[in-house]
Coordinates of C-alpha atoms in Angstrom, one line a residue:
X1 CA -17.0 -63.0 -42.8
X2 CA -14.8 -60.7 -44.4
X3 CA -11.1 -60.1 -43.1
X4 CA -10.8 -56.3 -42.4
X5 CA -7.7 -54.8 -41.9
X6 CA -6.5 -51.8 -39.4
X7 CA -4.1 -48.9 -40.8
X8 CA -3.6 -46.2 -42.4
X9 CA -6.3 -45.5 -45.0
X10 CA -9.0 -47.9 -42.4
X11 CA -12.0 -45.9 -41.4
X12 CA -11.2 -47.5 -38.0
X13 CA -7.5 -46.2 -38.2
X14 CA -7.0 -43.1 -35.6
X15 CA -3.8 -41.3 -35.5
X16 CA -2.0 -41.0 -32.6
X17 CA 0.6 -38.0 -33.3
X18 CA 0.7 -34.6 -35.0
X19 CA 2.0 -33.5 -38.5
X20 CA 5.0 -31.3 -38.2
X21 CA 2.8 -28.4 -39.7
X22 CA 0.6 -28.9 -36.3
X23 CA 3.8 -28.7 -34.0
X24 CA 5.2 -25.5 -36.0
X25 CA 2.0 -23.9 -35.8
X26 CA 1.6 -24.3 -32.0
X27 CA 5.2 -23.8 -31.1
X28 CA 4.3 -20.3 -33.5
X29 CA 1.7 -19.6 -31.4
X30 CA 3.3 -20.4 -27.7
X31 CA 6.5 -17.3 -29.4
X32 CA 4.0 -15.0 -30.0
X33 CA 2.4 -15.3 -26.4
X34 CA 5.7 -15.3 -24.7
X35 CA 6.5 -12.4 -26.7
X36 CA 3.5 -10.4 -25.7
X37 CA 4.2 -11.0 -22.0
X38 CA 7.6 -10.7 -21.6
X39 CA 7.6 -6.8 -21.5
X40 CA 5.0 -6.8 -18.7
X41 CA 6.5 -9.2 -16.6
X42 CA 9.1 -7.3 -16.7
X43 CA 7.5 -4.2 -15.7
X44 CA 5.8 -6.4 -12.8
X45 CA 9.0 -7.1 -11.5
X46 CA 10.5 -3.9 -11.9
X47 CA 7.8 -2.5 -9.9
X48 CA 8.1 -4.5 -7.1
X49 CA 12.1 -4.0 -6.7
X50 CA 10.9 -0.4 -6.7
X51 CA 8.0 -0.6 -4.2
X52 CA 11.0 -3.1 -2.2
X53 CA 13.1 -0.2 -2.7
X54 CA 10.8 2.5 -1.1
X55 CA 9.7 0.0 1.8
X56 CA 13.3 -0.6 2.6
X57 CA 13.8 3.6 3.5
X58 CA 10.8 3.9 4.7
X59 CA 11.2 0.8 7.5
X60 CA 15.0 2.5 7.9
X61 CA 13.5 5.8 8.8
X62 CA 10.9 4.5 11.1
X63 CA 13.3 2.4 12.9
X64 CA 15.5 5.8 13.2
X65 CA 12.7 7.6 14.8
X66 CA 11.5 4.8 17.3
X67 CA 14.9 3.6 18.2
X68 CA 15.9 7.7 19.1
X69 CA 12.9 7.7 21.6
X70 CA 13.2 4.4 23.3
X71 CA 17.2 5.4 23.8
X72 CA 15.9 8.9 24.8
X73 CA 18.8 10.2 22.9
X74 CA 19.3 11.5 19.2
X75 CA 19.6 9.4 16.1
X76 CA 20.9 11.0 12.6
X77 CA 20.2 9.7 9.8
X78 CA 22.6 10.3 6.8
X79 CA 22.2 9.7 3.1
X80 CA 24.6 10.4 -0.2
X81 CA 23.5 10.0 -4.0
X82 CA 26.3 11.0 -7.0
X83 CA 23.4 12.9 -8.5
X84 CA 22.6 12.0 -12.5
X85 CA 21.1 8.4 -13.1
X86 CA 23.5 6.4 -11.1
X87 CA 23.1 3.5 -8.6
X88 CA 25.7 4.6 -6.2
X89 CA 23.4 6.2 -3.4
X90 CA 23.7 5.3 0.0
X91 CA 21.5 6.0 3.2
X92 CA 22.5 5.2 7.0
X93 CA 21.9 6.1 10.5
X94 CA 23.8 6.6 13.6
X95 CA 22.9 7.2 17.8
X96 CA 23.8 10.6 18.6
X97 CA 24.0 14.3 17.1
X98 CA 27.0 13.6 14.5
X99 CA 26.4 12.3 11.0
X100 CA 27.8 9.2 9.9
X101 CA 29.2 8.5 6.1
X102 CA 27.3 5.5 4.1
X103 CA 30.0 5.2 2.2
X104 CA 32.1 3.7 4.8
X105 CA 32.6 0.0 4.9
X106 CA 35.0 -0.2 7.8
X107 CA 33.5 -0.8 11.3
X108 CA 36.1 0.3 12.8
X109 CA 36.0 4.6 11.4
X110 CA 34.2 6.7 13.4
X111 CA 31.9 8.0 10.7
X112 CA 30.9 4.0 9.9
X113 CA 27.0 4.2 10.1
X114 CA 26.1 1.5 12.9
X115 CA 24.4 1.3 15.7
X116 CA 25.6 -0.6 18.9
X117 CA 28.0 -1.7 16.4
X118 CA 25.2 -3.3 14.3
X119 CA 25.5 -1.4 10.9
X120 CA 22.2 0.4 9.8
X121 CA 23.2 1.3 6.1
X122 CA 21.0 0.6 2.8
X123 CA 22.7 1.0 -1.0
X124 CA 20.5 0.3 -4.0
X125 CA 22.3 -2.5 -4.5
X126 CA 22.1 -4.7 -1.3
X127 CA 18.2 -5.1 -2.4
X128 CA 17.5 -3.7 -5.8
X129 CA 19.5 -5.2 -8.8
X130 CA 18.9 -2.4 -11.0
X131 CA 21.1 -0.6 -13.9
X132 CA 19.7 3.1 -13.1
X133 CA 19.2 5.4 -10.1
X134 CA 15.2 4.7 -9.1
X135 CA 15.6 7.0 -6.6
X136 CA 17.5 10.8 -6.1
X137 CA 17.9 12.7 -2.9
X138 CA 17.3 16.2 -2.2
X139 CA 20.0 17.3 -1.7
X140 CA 22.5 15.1 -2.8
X141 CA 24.0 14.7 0.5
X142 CA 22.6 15.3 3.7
X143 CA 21.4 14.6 7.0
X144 CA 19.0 14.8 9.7
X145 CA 18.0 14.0 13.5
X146 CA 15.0 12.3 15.3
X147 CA 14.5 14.4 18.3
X148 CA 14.4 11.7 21.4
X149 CA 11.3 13.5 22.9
X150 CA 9.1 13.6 20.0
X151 CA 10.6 11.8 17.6
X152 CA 10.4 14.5 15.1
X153 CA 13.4 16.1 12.6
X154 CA 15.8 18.6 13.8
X155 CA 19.3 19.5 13.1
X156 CA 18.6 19.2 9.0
X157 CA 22.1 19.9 7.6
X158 CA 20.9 22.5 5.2
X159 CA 17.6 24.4 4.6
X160 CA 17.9 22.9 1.3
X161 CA 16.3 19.9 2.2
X162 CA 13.1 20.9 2.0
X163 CA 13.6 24.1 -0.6
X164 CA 12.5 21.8 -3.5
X165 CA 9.2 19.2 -3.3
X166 CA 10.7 16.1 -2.0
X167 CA 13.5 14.7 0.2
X168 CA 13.3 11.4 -1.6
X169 CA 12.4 10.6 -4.9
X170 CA 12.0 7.5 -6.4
X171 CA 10.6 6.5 -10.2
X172 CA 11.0 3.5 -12.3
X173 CA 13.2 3.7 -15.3
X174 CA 10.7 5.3 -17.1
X175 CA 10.0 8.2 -14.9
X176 CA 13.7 8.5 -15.3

């Protein structure tokens, strides 16, 4: 019987690694994907802070309705954007006929928007980390009341509010 040996150059010899030209090639290939869906994701994700965003109003003014029928007595709802692209707006609510300001952070001002001392304020910020405005108000400041009967809007602070084709607007930062 003849000795036979294992190894390189063997017909019996299997390798077990890859040649660096295999590695570059995949790693190559894993860029490129990454690459291609990085842009989407992004958009993925920048849609849902948005549809967050829009959720997050809509819940506030729904709550502002309900809560000024089962008091039986008026809620206002306030809002305040700088106007342009920036992420500085601010909407609240407050029981009763008088507006409140978003803007305020101390409890303790009479304009603060709370209710029952609980504040009931939303800013892009507390829920949206975004760089741009993804949504404008019409006008840029404002406010409005849930009748406690019906629960519907009186006591708009301007006619403007309605004058153009929305009271809220939001877009991604294309729609910009």
């Amino acid at each position: 019987m003849q000795n036979q040996t294992i190894g390189p150059g063997s017909p019996w010899f299997i390798s077990r690694g890859f040649t660096l030209l295999e590695v570059l090639i995949a790693m190559a290939i894993v860029v490129i994907g990454i690459t291609l869906a990085f842009p989407s994701y992004k958009q993925a994700i920048e849609r849902r802070q948005l549809s967050a965003g829009v959720e997050e109003v809509s819940a506030l003014l729904s709550f502002a309705q309900s809560e000024a029928i089962k008091r039986g007595e008026e809620v206002t709802v306030s809002w305040n954007s700088p106007g342009g692209h920036s992420a500085q707006w601010c909407i609240g609510m407050t029981e009763g006929g008088l507006a409140c300001d978003c803007r305020e952070t101390a409890a303790d001002e009479d304009d603060y928007c709370a209710i029952d001392g609980v504040p009931f304020r939303l800013q892009q910020t507390d829920f949206v980390d975004l760089d741009f405005e993804f949504m404008h108000m019409n006008p840029a400041a404002g406010n409005f009341t849930f009748d406690p009967v019906r629960g519907i809007m009186t006591r708009i602070s301007s006619p403007e509010v309605f004058d153009d084709d929305y009271l809220f607007h939001v877009h991604s930062d294309e729609g910009a």
